[in-house]
Amino acid sequence: MLSVALTRAESLIRTIPDYPEPGVLFRDITPLLADASAVRTVIHSMIAPFEGSFDVVAGVEARGFLLAGAVAMEAGVGMVPIRKAGKLPLPAASVSYALEYGTATIEAHDDIAGRRVLLVDDVLATGGTLVAAHELVQTLGGTVVGTAVLMELTALGGREVVGDVHTVFTA
């Protein structure tokens, strides 16, 4: 059962129909991010199951950066960005993965070698990006100790692909 504060935070997430294409219900977290109390509440919820078990947070581009930065600051650890291909000056590794309409590639520096990593993203949908992020962390010599997302879109089956994921909200 969600606490009153989490219920309030969840109410700030807008659902925008037919964006970016017809039939899609886009979850807009911008109003939640604009509310300091709501952000604090969800960040605490994202950290809680992993408290003390990670050395660094890896955030997946792009909205995952916003949450990962806040998680890292609250936990007193560093944050490493996992970027789309071509956005880092010296990527140490990259992983490509399938999308419904093609492929995508993510990259990261080797700042996670030998470290315990908490992966953070905004949404778990089909799971492809998070599976690739897990592979990328392992390739770079890090150990994924957990994955936390703000929202899981359960109908898209991402959990079956990724495995255990801590989610604050489901839709």
mmCIF file of C-alpha atoms in Angstrom:
data_model
loop_
_atom_site.group_PDB
_atom_site.id
_atom_site.type_symbol
_atom_site.label_atom_id
_atom_site.label_comp_id
_atom_site.label_asym_id
_atom_site.label_seq_id
_atom_site.Cartn_x
_atom_site.Cartn_y
_atom_site.Cartn_z
ATOM 1 C CA MET A 1 0.000 0.000 0.000
ATOM 2 C CA LEU A 2 1.335 3.409 -0.966
ATOM 3 C CA SER A 3 1.885 6.006 1.720
ATOM 4 C CA VAL A 4 0.020 9.294 1.525
ATOM 5 C CA ALA A 5 3.196 11.021 0.309
ATOM 6 C CA LEU A 6 3.761 8.420 -2.431
ATOM 7 C CA THR A 7 0.110 8.595 -3.485
ATOM 8 C CA ARG A 8 0.439 12.365 -3.793
ATOM 9 C CA ALA A 9 3.676 12.003 -5.782
ATOM 10 C CA GLU A 10 2.053 9.493 -8.134
ATOM 11 C CA SER A 11 -0.865 11.871 -8.720
ATOM 12 C CA LEU A 12 1.607 14.365 -10.211
ATOM 13 C CA ILE A 13 2.486 12.035 -13.109
ATOM 14 C CA ARG A 14 0.464 13.048 -16.150
ATOM 15 C CA THR A 15 -0.761 10.574 -18.735
ATOM 16 C CA ILE A 16 -0.697 12.029 -22.229
ATOM 17 C CA PRO A 17 -2.603 9.964 -24.794
ATOM 18 C CA ASP A 18 -1.307 9.418 -28.331
ATOM 19 C CA TYR A 19 2.198 10.716 -27.666
ATOM 20 C CA PRO A 20 4.654 10.234 -29.319
ATOM 21 C CA GLU A 21 2.359 8.279 -31.640
ATOM 22 C CA PRO A 22 -1.287 7.151 -31.715
ATOM 23 C CA GLY A 23 -2.138 4.475 -29.179
ATOM 24 C CA VAL A 24 0.716 5.299 -26.781
ATOM 25 C CA LEU A 25 0.002 6.593 -23.266
ATOM 26 C CA PHE A 26 3.053 8.719 -22.398
ATOM 27 C CA ARG A 27 3.835 9.108 -18.681
ATOM 28 C CA ASP A 28 5.036 12.672 -18.111
ATOM 29 C CA ILE A 29 7.030 12.931 -14.876
ATOM 30 C CA THR A 30 7.753 16.661 -15.313
ATOM 31 C CA PRO A 31 5.144 17.800 -12.746
ATOM 32 C CA LEU A 32 6.552 15.339 -10.208
ATOM 33 C CA LEU A 33 10.095 16.595 -10.825
ATOM 34 C CA ALA A 34 8.917 20.176 -10.259
ATOM 35 C CA ASP A 35 7.714 19.301 -6.735
ATOM 36 C CA ALA A 36 10.586 19.046 -4.226
ATOM 37 C CA SER A 37 8.562 17.103 -1.659
ATOM 38 C CA ALA A 38 7.392 14.561 -4.235
ATOM 39 C CA VAL A 39 10.915 14.095 -5.616
ATOM 40 C CA ARG A 40 12.292 13.559 -2.113
ATOM 41 C CA THR A 41 9.594 10.974 -1.418
ATOM 42 C CA VAL A 42 10.240 8.933 -4.571
ATOM 43 C CA ILE A 43 14.025 9.138 -4.205
ATOM 44 C CA HIS A 44 13.803 7.727 -0.676
ATOM 45 C CA SER A 45 11.561 4.950 -1.972
ATOM 46 C CA MET A 46 13.981 4.130 -4.794
ATOM 47 C CA ILE A 47 16.946 3.875 -2.389
ATOM 48 C CA ALA A 48 15.265 2.021 0.493
ATOM 49 C CA PRO A 49 15.721 -1.608 -0.651
ATOM 50 C CA PHE A 50 19.380 -1.027 -1.545
ATOM 51 C CA GLU A 51 20.523 1.216 1.319
ATOM 52 C CA GLY A 52 24.250 0.746 1.937
ATOM 53 C CA SER A 53 24.711 -1.897 -0.769
ATOM 54 C CA PHE A 54 26.020 0.281 -3.625
ATOM 55 C CA ASP A 55 29.069 2.448 -4.274
ATOM 56 C CA VAL A 56 27.824 4.309 -7.339
ATOM 57 C CA VAL A 57 24.591 4.958 -9.205
ATOM 58 C CA ALA A 58 24.399 4.469 -12.973
ATOM 59 C CA GLY A 59 21.633 6.493 -14.602
ATOM 60 C CA VAL A 60 20.213 5.672 -18.018
ATOM 61 C CA GLU A 61 19.761 8.559 -20.461
ATOM 62 C CA ALA A 62 17.828 10.754 -20.341
ATOM 63 C CA ARG A 63 15.189 11.029 -17.625
ATOM 64 C CA GLY A 64 17.035 8.358 -15.665
ATOM 65 C CA PHE A 65 19.855 10.918 -15.242
ATOM 66 C CA LEU A 66 17.555 13.209 -13.291
ATOM 67 C CA LEU A 67 16.554 10.504 -10.856
ATOM 68 C CA ALA A 68 20.011 8.908 -10.647
ATOM 69 C CA GLY A 69 21.630 12.220 -9.757
ATOM 70 C CA ALA A 70 19.170 12.740 -6.914
ATOM 71 C CA VAL A 71 19.577 9.125 -5.730
ATOM 72 C CA ALA A 72 23.368 9.495 -5.736
ATOM 73 C CA MET A 73 23.280 12.763 -3.806
ATOM 74 C CA GLU A 74 20.867 11.392 -1.217
ATOM 75 C CA ALA A 75 22.926 8.200 -0.799
ATOM 76 C CA GLY A 76 26.233 10.081 -0.680
ATOM 77 C CA VAL A 77 27.752 8.260 -3.656
ATOM 78 C CA GLY A 78 28.798 9.173 -7.181
ATOM 79 C CA MET A 79 26.771 8.928 -10.374
ATOM 80 C CA VAL A 80 27.878 7.552 -13.740
ATOM 81 C CA PRO A 81 25.830 8.313 -16.863
ATOM 82 C CA ILE A 82 24.881 5.599 -19.323
ATOM 83 C CA ARG A 83 24.549 7.526 -22.582
ATOM 84 C CA LYS A 84 23.216 7.009 -26.058
ATOM 85 C CA ALA A 85 25.933 6.227 -28.608
ATOM 86 C CA GLY A 86 28.108 9.131 -29.659
ATOM 87 C CA LYS A 87 27.459 11.335 -26.616
ATOM 88 C CA LEU A 88 30.590 10.502 -24.595
ATOM 89 C CA PRO A 89 34.078 11.699 -25.546
ATOM 90 C CA LEU A 90 35.851 8.478 -24.520
ATOM 91 C CA PRO A 91 33.409 5.592 -24.101
ATOM 92 C CA ALA A 92 35.047 2.481 -22.644
ATOM 93 C CA ALA A 93 32.317 0.082 -23.770
ATOM 94 C CA SER A 94 29.067 -0.022 -25.658
ATOM 95 C CA VAL A 95 26.142 -2.432 -25.954
ATOM 96 C CA SER A 96 23.592 -2.534 -28.758
ATOM 97 C CA TYR A 97 20.072 -3.849 -28.253
ATOM 98 C CA ALA A 98 16.918 -4.380 -30.280
ATOM 99 C CA LEU A 99 14.017 -1.974 -30.402
ATOM 100 C CA GLU A 100 10.631 -2.567 -32.003
ATOM 101 C CA TYR A 101 11.752 -0.444 -34.939
ATOM 102 C CA GLY A 102 15.522 -1.071 -35.126
ATOM 103 C CA THR A 103 18.462 -1.009 -32.740
ATOM 104 C CA ALA A 104 19.999 1.377 -30.252
ATOM 105 C CA THR A 105 23.367 1.534 -28.540
ATOM 106 C CA ILE A 106 24.325 2.751 -25.078
ATOM 107 C CA GLU A 107 27.815 3.582 -23.818
ATOM 108 C CA ALA A 108 29.621 4.370 -20.578
ATOM 109 C CA HIS A 109 33.057 5.240 -19.269
ATOM 110 C CA ASP A 110 34.910 2.704 -17.137
ATOM 111 C CA ASP A 111 34.329 4.577 -13.865
ATOM 112 C CA ILE A 112 32.394 1.605 -12.460
ATOM 113 C CA ALA A 113 35.102 -1.070 -12.629
ATOM 114 C CA GLY A 114 35.204 -2.979 -9.350
ATOM 115 C CA ARG A 115 32.229 -1.089 -7.916
ATOM 116 C CA ARG A 116 28.774 -2.094 -6.730
ATOM 117 C CA VAL A 117 26.267 -0.354 -9.003
ATOM 118 C CA LEU A 118 22.633 0.619 -8.532
ATOM 119 C CA LEU A 119 21.007 1.062 -11.958
ATOM 120 C CA VAL A 120 18.357 3.788 -12.084
ATOM 121 C CA ASP A 121 15.910 4.695 -14.836
ATOM 122 C CA ASP A 122 12.569 6.417 -15.050
ATOM 123 C CA VAL A 123 10.418 3.731 -16.690
ATOM 124 C CA LEU A 124 10.556 -0.025 -17.172
ATOM 125 C CA ALA A 125 8.698 -0.729 -20.395
ATOM 126 C CA THR A 126 9.859 -3.627 -22.598
ATOM 127 C CA GLY A 127 13.130 -4.001 -20.677
ATOM 128 C CA GLY A 128 15.593 -3.803 -23.562
ATOM 129 C CA THR A 129 17.423 -0.733 -22.319
ATOM 130 C CA LEU A 130 17.832 -2.065 -18.789
ATOM 131 C CA VAL A 131 19.055 -5.468 -20.019
ATOM 132 C CA ALA A 132 21.641 -3.628 -22.132
ATOM 133 C CA ALA A 133 22.588 -1.456 -19.125
ATOM 134 C CA HIS A 134 23.147 -4.590 -16.997
ATOM 135 C CA GLU A 135 25.390 -6.022 -19.724
ATOM 136 C CA LEU A 136 27.279 -2.734 -20.033
ATOM 137 C CA VAL A 137 27.973 -2.557 -16.272
ATOM 138 C CA GLN A 138 29.228 -6.151 -16.270
ATOM 139 C CA THR A 139 31.393 -5.534 -19.355
ATOM 140 C CA LEU A 140 32.997 -2.597 -17.542
ATOM 141 C CA GLY A 141 33.762 -4.707 -14.467
ATOM 142 C CA GLY A 142 31.007 -3.426 -12.205
ATOM 143 C CA THR A 143 28.496 -5.496 -10.257
ATOM 144 C CA VAL A 144 24.813 -4.608 -10.504
ATOM 145 C CA VAL A 145 23.385 -4.871 -6.990
ATOM 146 C CA GLY A 146 19.935 -3.702 -7.991
ATOM 147 C CA THR A 147 17.753 -1.867 -10.429
ATOM 148 C CA ALA A 148 15.302 0.848 -9.406
ATOM 149 C CA VAL A 149 12.773 2.595 -11.617
ATOM 150 C CA LEU A 150 10.169 5.220 -10.937
ATOM 151 C CA MET A 151 7.427 3.459 -12.905
ATOM 152 C CA GLU A 152 6.829 0.055 -14.437
ATOM 153 C CA LEU A 153 4.452 -0.275 -17.382
ATOM 154 C CA THR A 154 3.351 -3.801 -16.489
ATOM 155 C CA ALA A 155 1.469 -4.561 -19.720
ATOM 156 C CA LEU A 156 4.724 -4.347 -21.707
ATOM 157 C CA GLY A 157 6.351 -7.253 -19.851
ATOM 158 C CA GLY A 158 9.732 -5.724 -19.102
ATOM 159 C CA ARG A 159 10.102 -7.470 -15.747
ATOM 160 C CA GLU A 160 10.077 -10.869 -17.486
ATOM 161 C CA VAL A 161 13.056 -9.696 -19.574
ATOM 162 C CA VAL A 162 15.049 -7.796 -16.933
ATOM 163 C CA GLY A 163 14.304 -9.828 -13.818
ATOM 164 C CA ASP A 164 14.032 -8.326 -10.363
ATOM 165 C CA VAL A 165 13.386 -4.580 -10.494
ATOM 166 C CA HIS A 166 12.319 -2.293 -7.661
ATOM 167 C CA THR A 167 9.534 -0.029 -8.872
ATOM 168 C CA VAL A 168 7.961 2.848 -7.023
ATOM 169 C CA PHE A 169 4.789 2.950 -9.149
ATOM 170 C CA THR A 170 3.096 0.648 -11.652
ATOM 171 C CA ALA A 171 0.752 1.477 -14.473
#
